Short mmCIF file of C-alpha atoms in Angstrom, two decimals:
data_model
loop_
_atom_site.label_atom_id
_atom_site.label_comp_id
_atom_site.label_asym_id
_atom_site.label_seq_id
_atom_site.Cartn_x
_atom_site.Cartn_y
_atom_site.Cartn_z
CA MET A 1 -16.21 5.32 86.86
CA ALA A 2 -19.98 6.30 88.08
CA LEU A 3 -22.73 4.23 86.17
CA VAL A 4 -24.71 6.50 84.38
CA SER A 5 -29.00 5.63 84.16
CA PHE A 6 -31.51 6.73 82.43
CA THR A 7 -35.85 6.92 82.07
CA ASP A 8 -36.57 4.50 79.82
CA ASN A 9 -38.65 8.05 78.38
CA LEU A 10 -36.46 8.89 76.64
CA LEU A 11 -35.48 5.78 75.58
CA LYS A 12 -37.90 6.29 72.30
CA HIS A 13 -37.08 9.86 71.23
CA LEU A 14 -33.60 8.59 71.30
CA PRO A 15 -30.56 5.98 72.22
CA CYS A 16 -29.52 6.08 75.67
CA LEU A 17 -28.30 2.59 77.13
CA PRO A 18 -26.12 2.89 81.04
CA THR A 19 -23.07 3.43 80.04
CA GLU A 20 -19.80 3.92 82.83
CA ALA A 21 -18.18 7.74 82.78
CA SER A 22 -15.48 9.44 84.42
CA GLY A 23 -15.93 12.74 87.50
CA GLU A 24 -15.95 14.43 90.23
CA THR A 25 -18.91 16.57 89.46
CA VAL A 26 -22.29 15.35 87.84
CA ARG A 27 -21.56 17.83 85.30
CA ASP A 28 -17.49 16.58 84.66
CA VAL A 29 -19.80 12.77 84.26
CA MET A 30 -22.24 14.04 81.97
CA GLU A 31 -19.56 16.35 79.72
CA THR A 32 -18.17 13.01 79.74
CA VAL A 33 -21.25 10.85 79.31
CA PHE A 34 -21.92 13.75 76.45
CA ALA A 35 -18.58 13.80 74.11
CA GLN A 36 -19.86 10.13 73.38
CA ASN A 37 -24.33 10.89 72.70
CA ALA A 38 -23.91 14.70 71.43
CA PRO A 39 -27.91 14.30 70.87
CA LEU A 40 -28.13 13.61 74.41
CA ARG A 41 -27.00 16.93 76.41
CA SER A 42 -30.63 18.67 74.68
CA TYR A 43 -32.65 17.01 76.41
CA ILE A 44 -30.83 16.86 79.80
CA VAL A 45 -29.84 20.02 80.42
CA ASP A 46 -30.83 23.62 78.32
CA ASP A 47 -28.81 26.39 76.88
CA GLN A 48 -26.82 27.11 78.82
CA GLY A 49 -25.99 23.28 80.81
CA ARG A 50 -28.56 23.72 82.69
CA LEU A 51 -30.27 20.57 83.86
CA ARG A 52 -34.09 20.98 83.22
CA LYS A 53 -36.25 22.16 84.84
CA HIS A 54 -38.51 18.54 84.22
CA VAL A 55 -35.82 16.43 84.76
CA ASN A 56 -33.84 15.00 87.55
CA ILE A 57 -30.95 13.53 88.72
CA PHE A 58 -30.29 11.47 91.49
CA ILE A 59 -25.93 10.40 93.46
CA ASN A 60 -27.75 7.18 94.50
CA ASP A 61 -30.31 7.71 96.89
CA GLU A 62 -30.16 12.29 97.10
CA MET A 63 -31.63 14.13 94.20
CA VAL A 64 -28.80 16.54 93.11
CA SER A 65 -28.30 19.54 95.05
CA ASP A 66 -26.61 22.57 92.40
CA ARG A 67 -29.38 21.87 89.47
CA VAL A 68 -27.68 25.52 87.64
CA LYS A 69 -23.75 24.10 87.60
CA LEU A 70 -24.36 20.14 88.16
CA SER A 71 -21.80 21.42 91.00
CA ASP A 72 -22.75 17.75 93.33
CA ALA A 73 -18.93 15.54 93.89
CA VAL A 74 -18.99 11.86 92.53
CA ALA A 75 -16.88 8.86 93.83
CA PRO A 76 -15.57 6.65 91.60
CA ASP A 77 -18.29 3.91 92.84
CA ASP A 78 -21.79 5.46 93.01
CA GLU A 79 -24.27 5.62 91.30
CA ILE A 80 -26.33 7.96 88.75
CA PHE A 81 -30.25 7.95 87.70
CA VAL A 82 -31.52 10.31 84.96
CA PHE A 83 -35.10 10.76 85.91
CA GLN A 84 -38.11 11.81 84.06
CA ALA A 85 -39.87 14.42 86.94
CA LEU A 86 -43.45 14.14 87.27
CA SER A 87 -44.19 17.14 87.09
CA GLY A 88 -43.52 19.17 83.22
CA GLY A 89 -45.96 16.22 81.39
CA MET B 1 -56.17 23.73 45.72
CA ALA B 2 -54.24 22.43 48.15
CA GLU B 3 -55.13 18.60 48.84
CA THR B 4 -52.58 18.19 51.23
CA PHE B 5 -52.51 19.55 56.28
CA TYR B 6 -51.43 19.28 58.71
CA ALA B 7 -52.73 19.19 62.59
CA ALA B 8 -50.11 19.99 64.72
CA THR B 9 -51.82 18.74 68.43
CA ARG B 10 -50.80 18.00 71.68
CA LYS B 11 -49.91 14.69 71.25
CA GLY B 12 -49.18 14.52 67.68
CA LEU B 13 -48.71 15.79 64.22
CA PHE B 14 -51.80 14.56 61.43
CA THR B 15 -51.39 14.37 58.19
CA TYR B 16 -54.69 15.22 56.47
CA ARG B 17 -55.34 13.94 52.49
CA ARG B 18 -57.53 15.21 50.07
CA ASN B 19 -59.42 11.40 49.51
CA GLY B 20 -62.31 12.25 46.91
CA ASP B 21 -64.81 14.60 48.46
CA ASP B 22 -63.94 14.13 51.76
CA TRP B 23 -60.45 14.35 54.25
CA ALA B 24 -58.08 11.11 55.50
CA THR B 25 -55.98 10.95 57.32
CA SER B 26 -53.70 8.10 59.21
CA SER B 27 -51.88 7.09 62.19
CA PRO B 28 -49.60 10.28 63.82
CA ALA B 29 -45.91 11.32 63.39
CA PHE B 30 -44.95 11.55 67.44
CA LEU B 31 -47.55 10.10 68.84
CA GLY B 32 -47.74 11.16 72.25
CA GLU B 33 -45.55 14.22 72.02
CA PRO B 34 -47.01 17.49 71.79
CA VAL B 35 -46.49 19.35 68.75
CA ASN B 36 -46.68 23.42 68.29
CA ALA B 37 -45.24 24.73 64.70
CA ILE B 38 -45.73 22.91 61.39
CA ILE B 39 -43.83 24.04 58.08
CA LYS B 40 -44.03 23.15 54.36
CA ASP B 41 -41.45 24.83 52.75
CA PRO B 42 -42.91 25.16 48.98
CA ARG B 43 -39.68 26.07 47.32
CA ASP B 44 -38.38 21.89 48.23
CA GLU B 45 -41.75 20.58 49.66
CA THR B 46 -39.19 20.24 52.92
CA LEU B 47 -41.36 19.60 56.14
CA TYR B 48 -40.09 21.30 59.19
CA ALA B 49 -42.07 20.49 62.90
CA ALA B 50 -41.21 22.42 65.63
CA LEU B 51 -41.64 19.40 69.32
CA ASP B 52 -42.24 21.11 72.52
CA LEU B 53 -41.58 18.00 74.66
CA GLY B 54 -42.64 19.08 78.70
CA HIS B 55 -39.81 17.40 80.62
CA PHE B 56 -36.67 17.26 77.07
CA GLY B 57 -36.85 20.78 75.74
CA PRO B 58 -37.98 22.28 73.46
CA LYS B 59 -36.94 19.98 69.90
CA LEU B 60 -36.98 20.50 66.22
CA HIS B 61 -37.63 17.94 62.85
CA ARG B 62 -36.86 17.43 59.70
CA SER B 63 -38.92 14.81 57.00
CA ASP B 64 -37.60 15.00 53.08
CA ASP B 65 -40.03 12.17 51.86
CA ASP B 66 -43.34 14.42 53.89
CA GLY B 67 -43.69 13.42 56.15
CA LYS B 68 -42.46 9.74 56.25
CA THR B 69 -39.66 9.57 58.58
CA TRP B 70 -38.32 12.27 60.31
CA ASN B 71 -34.66 13.09 61.18
CA GLU B 72 -34.04 14.97 64.69
CA LEU B 73 -32.18 19.17 64.40
CA ALA B 74 -29.85 20.19 66.26
CA PRO B 75 -32.37 22.76 67.63
CA PRO B 76 -31.68 26.56 67.90
CA ALA B 77 -30.47 27.42 70.91
CA PHE B 78 -28.71 30.49 73.17
CA GLU B 79 -24.38 30.29 73.17
CA LYS B 80 -23.27 29.15 76.28
CA THR B 81 -22.73 31.97 78.86
CA ASP B 82 -19.48 31.72 80.58
CA ASP B 83 -20.63 31.67 84.78
CA PRO B 84 -24.16 30.76 83.12
CA ASP B 85 -26.67 32.23 86.36
CA GLU B 86 -30.99 31.76 86.39
CA LYS B 87 -31.15 34.24 84.21
CA ALA B 88 -29.26 32.78 81.06
CA PRO B 89 -31.64 32.75 77.82
CA SER B 90 -32.27 29.75 76.57
CA VAL B 91 -34.13 28.36 74.57
CA SER B 92 -38.37 27.47 75.67
CA MET B 93 -40.18 26.74 72.84
CA ILE B 94 -39.65 27.20 68.46
CA TRP B 95 -42.58 29.05 68.40
CA SER B 96 -42.46 30.32 64.61
CA LEU B 97 -41.28 28.80 61.89
CA ALA B 98 -40.99 30.27 58.10
CA PRO B 99 -39.21 28.93 55.22
CA GLY B 100 -36.53 32.07 53.42
CA GLY B 101 -37.67 33.55 49.68
CA GLY B 102 -37.16 32.15 46.53
CA ASP B 103 -33.72 33.46 46.74
CA GLU B 104 -32.54 31.81 49.44
CA PRO B 105 -32.91 28.03 49.28
CA GLY B 106 -32.05 26.77 52.20
CA ALA B 107 -32.85 29.45 54.36
CA ILE B 108 -35.55 28.80 57.52
CA TRP B 109 -36.43 31.93 60.23
CA ALA B 110 -37.06 30.28 63.89
CA GLY B 111 -38.97 32.81 66.24
CA THR B 112 -39.05 31.15 70.43
CA ILE B 113 -39.56 31.84 73.52
CA PRO B 114 -38.37 34.52 74.65
CA GLY B 115 -38.63 36.52 72.10
CA ALA B 116 -35.68 35.37 69.70
CA LEU B 117 -34.96 35.02 66.20
CA PHE B 118 -32.97 32.66 64.99
CA ARG B 119 -31.76 31.75 60.66
CA SER B 120 -30.74 28.39 59.44
CA ASP B 121 -28.90 28.95 55.71
CA ASN B 122 -29.05 25.36 55.32
CA SER B 123 -32.84 23.85 55.75
CA GLY B 124 -31.84 23.73 59.34
CA GLU B 125 -28.62 21.53 60.50
CA THR B 126 -27.43 25.22 62.16
CA TRP B 127 -28.54 27.89 63.29
CA ARG B 128 -28.03 31.58 64.52
CA LEU B 129 -28.61 34.16 67.10
CA ILE B 130 -29.73 37.45 65.12
CA GLU B 131 -28.17 39.08 67.65
CA SER B 132 -29.35 42.76 66.18
CA LEU B 133 -32.20 41.84 67.65
CA TRP B 134 -31.69 40.03 70.85
CA ASP B 135 -29.28 42.99 71.42
CA ARG B 136 -31.76 45.95 71.29
CA PRO B 137 -31.62 47.23 74.36
CA GLU B 138 -35.75 48.12 73.89
CA ARG B 139 -36.10 44.22 74.39
CA GLU B 140 -36.10 44.84 78.19
CA GLY B 141 -39.68 46.67 78.11
CA TRP B 142 -41.02 42.71 76.62
CA PHE B 143 -42.91 40.97 78.73
CA GLY B 144 -44.92 37.73 78.58
CA GLY B 145 -47.95 36.64 76.94
CA GLY B 146 -49.65 33.82 76.97
CA TYR B 147 -46.10 32.74 78.47
CA ASP B 148 -44.05 32.92 81.33
CA HIS B 149 -41.89 35.40 78.81
CA PRO B 150 -41.91 37.06 75.66
CA GLY B 151 -42.62 34.98 72.28
CA ILE B 152 -41.96 35.67 68.72
CA HIS B 153 -44.85 33.73 66.86
CA SER B 154 -44.62 36.67 63.71
CA ILE B 155 -42.71 35.92 60.38
CA LEU B 156 -43.33 37.28 57.45
CA VAL B 157 -41.22 37.18 54.69
CA ASP B 158 -41.52 40.21 51.98
CA PRO B 159 -42.59 37.59 48.89
CA ARG B 160 -41.39 40.88 47.09
CA ASP B 161 -37.62 41.21 48.37
CA SER B 162 -37.32 38.81 51.25
CA SER B 163 -34.72 41.05 52.77
CA LYS B 164 -37.36 42.60 53.81
CA LEU B 165 -38.73 41.12 57.83
CA THR B 166 -41.41 41.87 59.46
CA LEU B 167 -41.84 40.22 63.11
CA GLY B 168 -45.05 40.25 65.59
CA ILE B 169 -44.00 39.27 69.54
CA SER B 170 -46.38 38.94 72.27
CA CYS B 171 -45.42 41.12 74.02
CA GLY B 172 -42.63 43.78 71.86
CA GLY B 173 -44.69 44.60 69.39
CA VAL B 174 -44.15 44.91 65.50
CA TRP B 175 -40.74 44.88 64.81
CA LYS B 176 -39.56 44.99 60.88
CA SER B 177 -36.08 44.62 59.54
CA SER B 178 -35.68 46.34 55.58
CA ASP B 179 -31.29 44.06 55.73
CA ARG B 180 -32.52 40.39 55.55
CA GLY B 181 -31.91 40.83 60.10
CA GLU B 182 -29.13 42.90 59.93
CA THR B 183 -31.06 46.09 61.98
CA TRP B 184 -34.44 46.52 63.33
CA ARG B 185 -37.48 48.76 63.08
CA LEU B 186 -40.11 48.88 65.68
CA THR B 187 -42.86 49.95 64.44
CA GLY B 188 -47.12 49.36 64.88
CA LYS B 189 -47.66 53.35 65.36
CA GLY B 190 -51.74 53.10 65.37
CA LEU B 191 -51.72 49.42 67.74
CA ARG B 192 -53.29 49.37 71.56
CA SER B 193 -52.88 48.34 74.24
CA ASP B 194 -55.93 48.11 77.38
CA TYR B 195 -53.31 46.71 79.84
CA THR B 196 -50.81 48.91 81.16
CA PRO B 197 -51.33 52.41 82.15
CA PRO B 198 -53.20 54.97 79.84
CA GLU B 199 -50.42 57.06 79.19
CA GLN B 200 -49.08 53.44 77.87
CA SER B 201 -51.71 52.91 75.83
CA GLU B 202 -49.77 53.50 72.60
CA GLU B 203 -46.09 52.87 73.25
CA PRO B 204 -45.14 50.17 70.27
CA ASN B 205 -43.02 48.21 72.28
CA THR B 206 -45.58 46.54 74.92
CA GLN B 207 -47.98 45.73 72.22
CA ASP B 208 -49.35 41.80 72.66
CA PRO B 209 -50.32 41.40 68.26
CA HIS B 210 -51.66 37.95 68.75
CA LEU B 211 -51.32 37.53 65.06
CA LEU B 212 -49.96 39.29 61.71
CA ALA B 213 -51.08 37.86 58.27
CA SER B 214 -50.11 39.45 55.06
CA CYS B 215 -51.61 39.17 51.96
CA ALA B 216 -49.51 37.15 49.62
CA SER B 217 -50.40 39.42 46.58
CA ALA B 218 -50.53 42.27 48.09
CA PRO B 219 -47.98 42.19 50.96
CA ASP B 220 -48.17 45.22 52.90
CA THR B 221 -51.50 44.49 53.93
CA ILE B 222 -51.31 42.86 57.03
CA TRP B 223 -54.44 42.09 59.14
CA CYS B 224 -53.48 41.77 63.20
CA GLN B 225 -55.22 40.08 65.89
CA HIS B 226 -54.58 42.29 68.93
CA HIS B 227 -55.21 41.08 72.23
CA ASN B 228 -57.65 44.57 72.28
CA GLY B 229 -58.59 44.19 69.33
CA ILE B 230 -58.54 43.73 65.34
CA PHE B 231 -55.95 46.68 63.94
CA LEU B 232 -55.06 46.83 59.19
CA SER B 233 -51.91 47.95 58.08
CA ARG B 234 -51.55 49.04 54.58
CA ASP B 235 -48.17 50.54 54.65
CA GLY B 236 -46.50 46.71 56.12
CA GLY B 237 -46.92 47.15 59.57
CA GLU B 238 -45.71 50.93 59.41
CA THR B 239 -49.17 51.95 61.21
CA PHE B 240 -53.08 50.36 61.89
CA THR B 241 -56.27 51.18 62.17
CA GLU B 242 -58.55 50.20 64.97
CA PHE B 243 -61.80 48.28 63.80
CA ARG B 244 -64.35 48.17 67.19
CA ASP B 245 -67.55 47.48 67.69
CA VAL B 246 -67.10 44.05 65.03
CA GLU B 247 -69.34 42.03 67.06
CA PRO B 248 -69.97 39.09 68.21
CA ALA B 249 -66.87 40.11 69.75
CA VAL B 250 -63.47 42.02 68.29
CA PHE B 251 -61.07 39.36 70.97
CA GLY B 252 -59.73 36.82 68.96
CA PHE B 253 -55.91 35.29 68.71
CA ALA B 254 -56.14 33.91 65.24
CA VAL B 255 -56.31 35.26 61.45
CA ALA B 256 -56.03 34.07 58.40
CA VAL B 257 -55.82 36.98 54.75
CA HIS B 258 -57.12 35.75 51.31
CA PRO B 259 -53.75 35.04 49.24
CA ASN B 260 -54.82 37.13 45.92
CA ASP B 261 -57.42 40.22 47.42
CA PRO B 262 -56.32 41.57 50.78
CA GLU B 263 -59.60 42.73 51.63
CA ILE B 264 -60.98 39.42 52.64
CA ALA B 265 -60.38 37.79 56.51
CA TRP B 266 -60.90 35.48 58.36
CA LEU B 267 -60.70 35.94 62.19
CA VAL B 268 -62.07 33.65 65.16
CA PRO B 269 -63.72 35.73 68.14
CA GLY B 270 -63.70 34.57 72.30
CA VAL B 271 -64.76 36.63 74.99
CA LYS B 272 -62.22 38.52 76.10
CA ASP B 273 -59.73 38.19 77.82
CA ASP B 274 -59.37 36.41 80.73
CA CYS B 275 -62.41 33.78 79.90
CA ARG B 276 -61.27 33.02 76.15
CA VAL B 277 -64.79 31.03 74.95
CA PRO B 278 -67.11 31.68 72.27
CA VAL B 279 -69.15 34.08 72.76
CA ASP B 280 -73.59 32.68 74.88
CA GLY B 281 -71.29 29.51 73.68
CA LYS B 282 -71.28 30.24 69.78
CA PHE B 283 -68.41 28.81 68.72
CA VAL B 284 -68.65 31.78 64.39
CA VAL B 285 -65.64 32.32 62.56
CA ASN B 286 -66.19 36.58 60.88
CA LYS B 287 -65.55 36.24 57.87
CA THR B 288 -65.17 40.12 55.81
CA ILE B 289 -65.10 41.23 52.18
CA ASP B 290 -64.63 44.58 52.62
CA GLY B 291 -61.10 45.48 54.26
CA GLY B 292 -63.38 45.35 57.99
CA GLU B 293 -65.61 47.68 56.59
CA SER B 294 -68.60 44.84 57.58
CA TRP B 295 -68.71 41.73 59.09
CA ARG B 296 -70.33 38.28 58.91
CA VAL B 297 -70.69 36.58 61.72
CA LYS B 298 -70.34 32.31 59.57
CA THR B 299 -72.12 29.54 61.85
CA ASP B 300 -72.79 26.80 58.62
CA GLY B 301 -71.02 23.71 59.47
CA LEU B 302 -70.09 25.25 63.14
CA PRO B 303 -71.48 23.36 66.27
CA SER B 304 -74.87 24.43 66.97
CA GLU B 305 -74.99 24.16 70.61
CA PRO B 306 -72.94 25.72 73.53
CA SER B 307 -68.91 25.66 72.82
CA TYR B 308 -65.68 25.84 74.67
CA ASP B 309 -63.75 26.10 71.83
CA LEU B 310 -60.85 28.04 71.25
CA VAL B 311 -58.63 28.40 67.84
CA PHE B 312 -54.50 29.06 68.59
CA ARG B 313 -53.03 30.96 66.89
CA HIS B 314 -51.66 29.44 64.49
CA ALA B 315 -54.47 27.20 64.02
CA LEU B 316 -56.37 28.92 60.64
CA ASP B 317 -54.89 28.56 58.17
CA VAL B 318 -56.05 29.73 53.94
CA ASP B 319 -54.34 28.15 50.88
CA GLU B 320 -52.71 29.14 47.72
CA THR B 321 -56.68 29.88 46.74
CA GLY B 322 -58.18 31.59 48.95
CA ASN B 323 -61.03 29.05 48.37
CA ARG B 324 -60.17 26.24 51.55
CA LEU B 325 -59.60 26.42 54.48
CA VAL B 326 -58.70 24.47 58.46
CA MET B 327 -58.84 25.20 61.61
CA GLY B 328 -58.39 23.14 64.93
CA SER B 329 -59.51 23.64 68.34
CA THR B 330 -58.51 23.37 71.79
CA THR B 331 -61.27 21.08 72.03
CA GLY B 332 -60.44 19.05 69.62
CA ASN B 333 -61.79 20.07 67.30
CA LEU B 334 -61.37 20.43 63.57
CA TRP B 335 -63.03 21.51 60.76
CA ALA B 336 -62.47 22.73 56.73
CA SER B 337 -64.27 24.73 54.24
CA ASP B 338 -64.55 24.88 50.46
CA ASP B 339 -65.87 27.32 49.87
CA GLY B 340 -63.22 30.64 51.63
CA GLY B 341 -64.91 29.60 55.71
CA GLU B 342 -68.98 30.25 53.91
CA ARG B 343 -69.59 26.86 55.53
CA TRP B 344 -67.70 24.37 57.53
CA ARG B 345 -67.31 20.35 57.28
CA LEU B 346 -66.72 18.92 60.66
CA LEU B 347 -63.34 16.55 59.97
CA SER B 348 -62.64 15.20 63.50
CA ALA B 349 -63.71 15.29 67.11
CA HIS B 350 -61.76 14.27 68.78
CA LEU B 351 -58.14 14.55 68.42
CA PRO B 352 -55.61 16.41 71.08
CA PRO B 353 -56.44 20.03 71.66
CA ILE B 354 -54.86 21.44 68.55
CA ASN B 355 -51.81 23.74 68.10
CA ALA B 356 -51.10 25.14 64.80
CA VAL B 357 -52.13 24.01 61.07
CA GLY B 358 -50.62 24.73 57.90
CA PHE B 359 -51.72 23.64 54.18
CA GLY B 360 -48.67 21.96 52.36
#
């Protein structure tokens, strides 16, 4: 299972500790995370499930390329980081 | 007169309470976060605050204890489409909130960017899109005004009949429903734009009413601060007449109406429309007491030095007596009046940019 970590900037809004989640794509992994933490969804993705404009997700050291469908592949030992972009503040 | 008001700012929500002849405030809620809408539901004293988190999207919070504690609610949202592309709709901002009528407890309306109307029947716990408006083909002709996409900033619920609604949309004109949002009519004949080709200047669907404000005791009187000037409707927003040549300017965003006298209104003029600062650096309030026949510039208590304050559309409010007003600017100045806007008092010159104010 991939390890998913979140920017500390989210912690002032809601709990989101690092968590292990399974899935073959970023979408799959994040849906697993959202199933355990429903309020987190609207902070990371918009109404259509697209990555919010000023949120970035990295798989290890690579930023995801598909921000609409979140189809980037995830391997079981990958680390996923959810960051606040420097834009949008 | 009202003893409490709220100032929603770029960096939090400030509550001011009357303390003798003065106003006192304490630590803000949501410190550091942009709060762009605040209402207090007069039916049950519940507070609703809309946040526009720069990174994490629009959020909605409710307080059932006058702001001591807040609970986050699921915000109004579009249903996810089957195969969303980049154009599929998503709420980017909750721009306006309005309580439903006295006969529909728990009903709350929300206007958003993009231009959609949502309704909750359970005090904001869940929301549904008013599809009858979203599906109108005219919506394709709307465009953004100030923001990238059109939005609903004015929601007037007729106090005589809560099924009657009037909306102000930038830029999508004035829309009315007489059946609680099941069907809609585009109204606003008489509004005029000069940001469209001349032959389309009177097209109702592309008007930019910056704000609609109705008189509580005479709801068919609706004042409109429009992108192109000052307009007044005597028939509930069906038709409007324009006041031209009002000094120092007819441009502005905010308008407030006396709750018991539809002839009295306040506006905050500025230089149109790419400049948006007070005319000649002189920040004033414009007041009429005769339905717009004459206007008086109010300066008492307002800055004597050059000022560059802009008052956003939701940042001027009047209480239920019509005597007490509050006004906040993008420069973080906050003023209040106890005598119908004749004299103003600076309460703070150091707030964050003020998005909205409201008595509660």
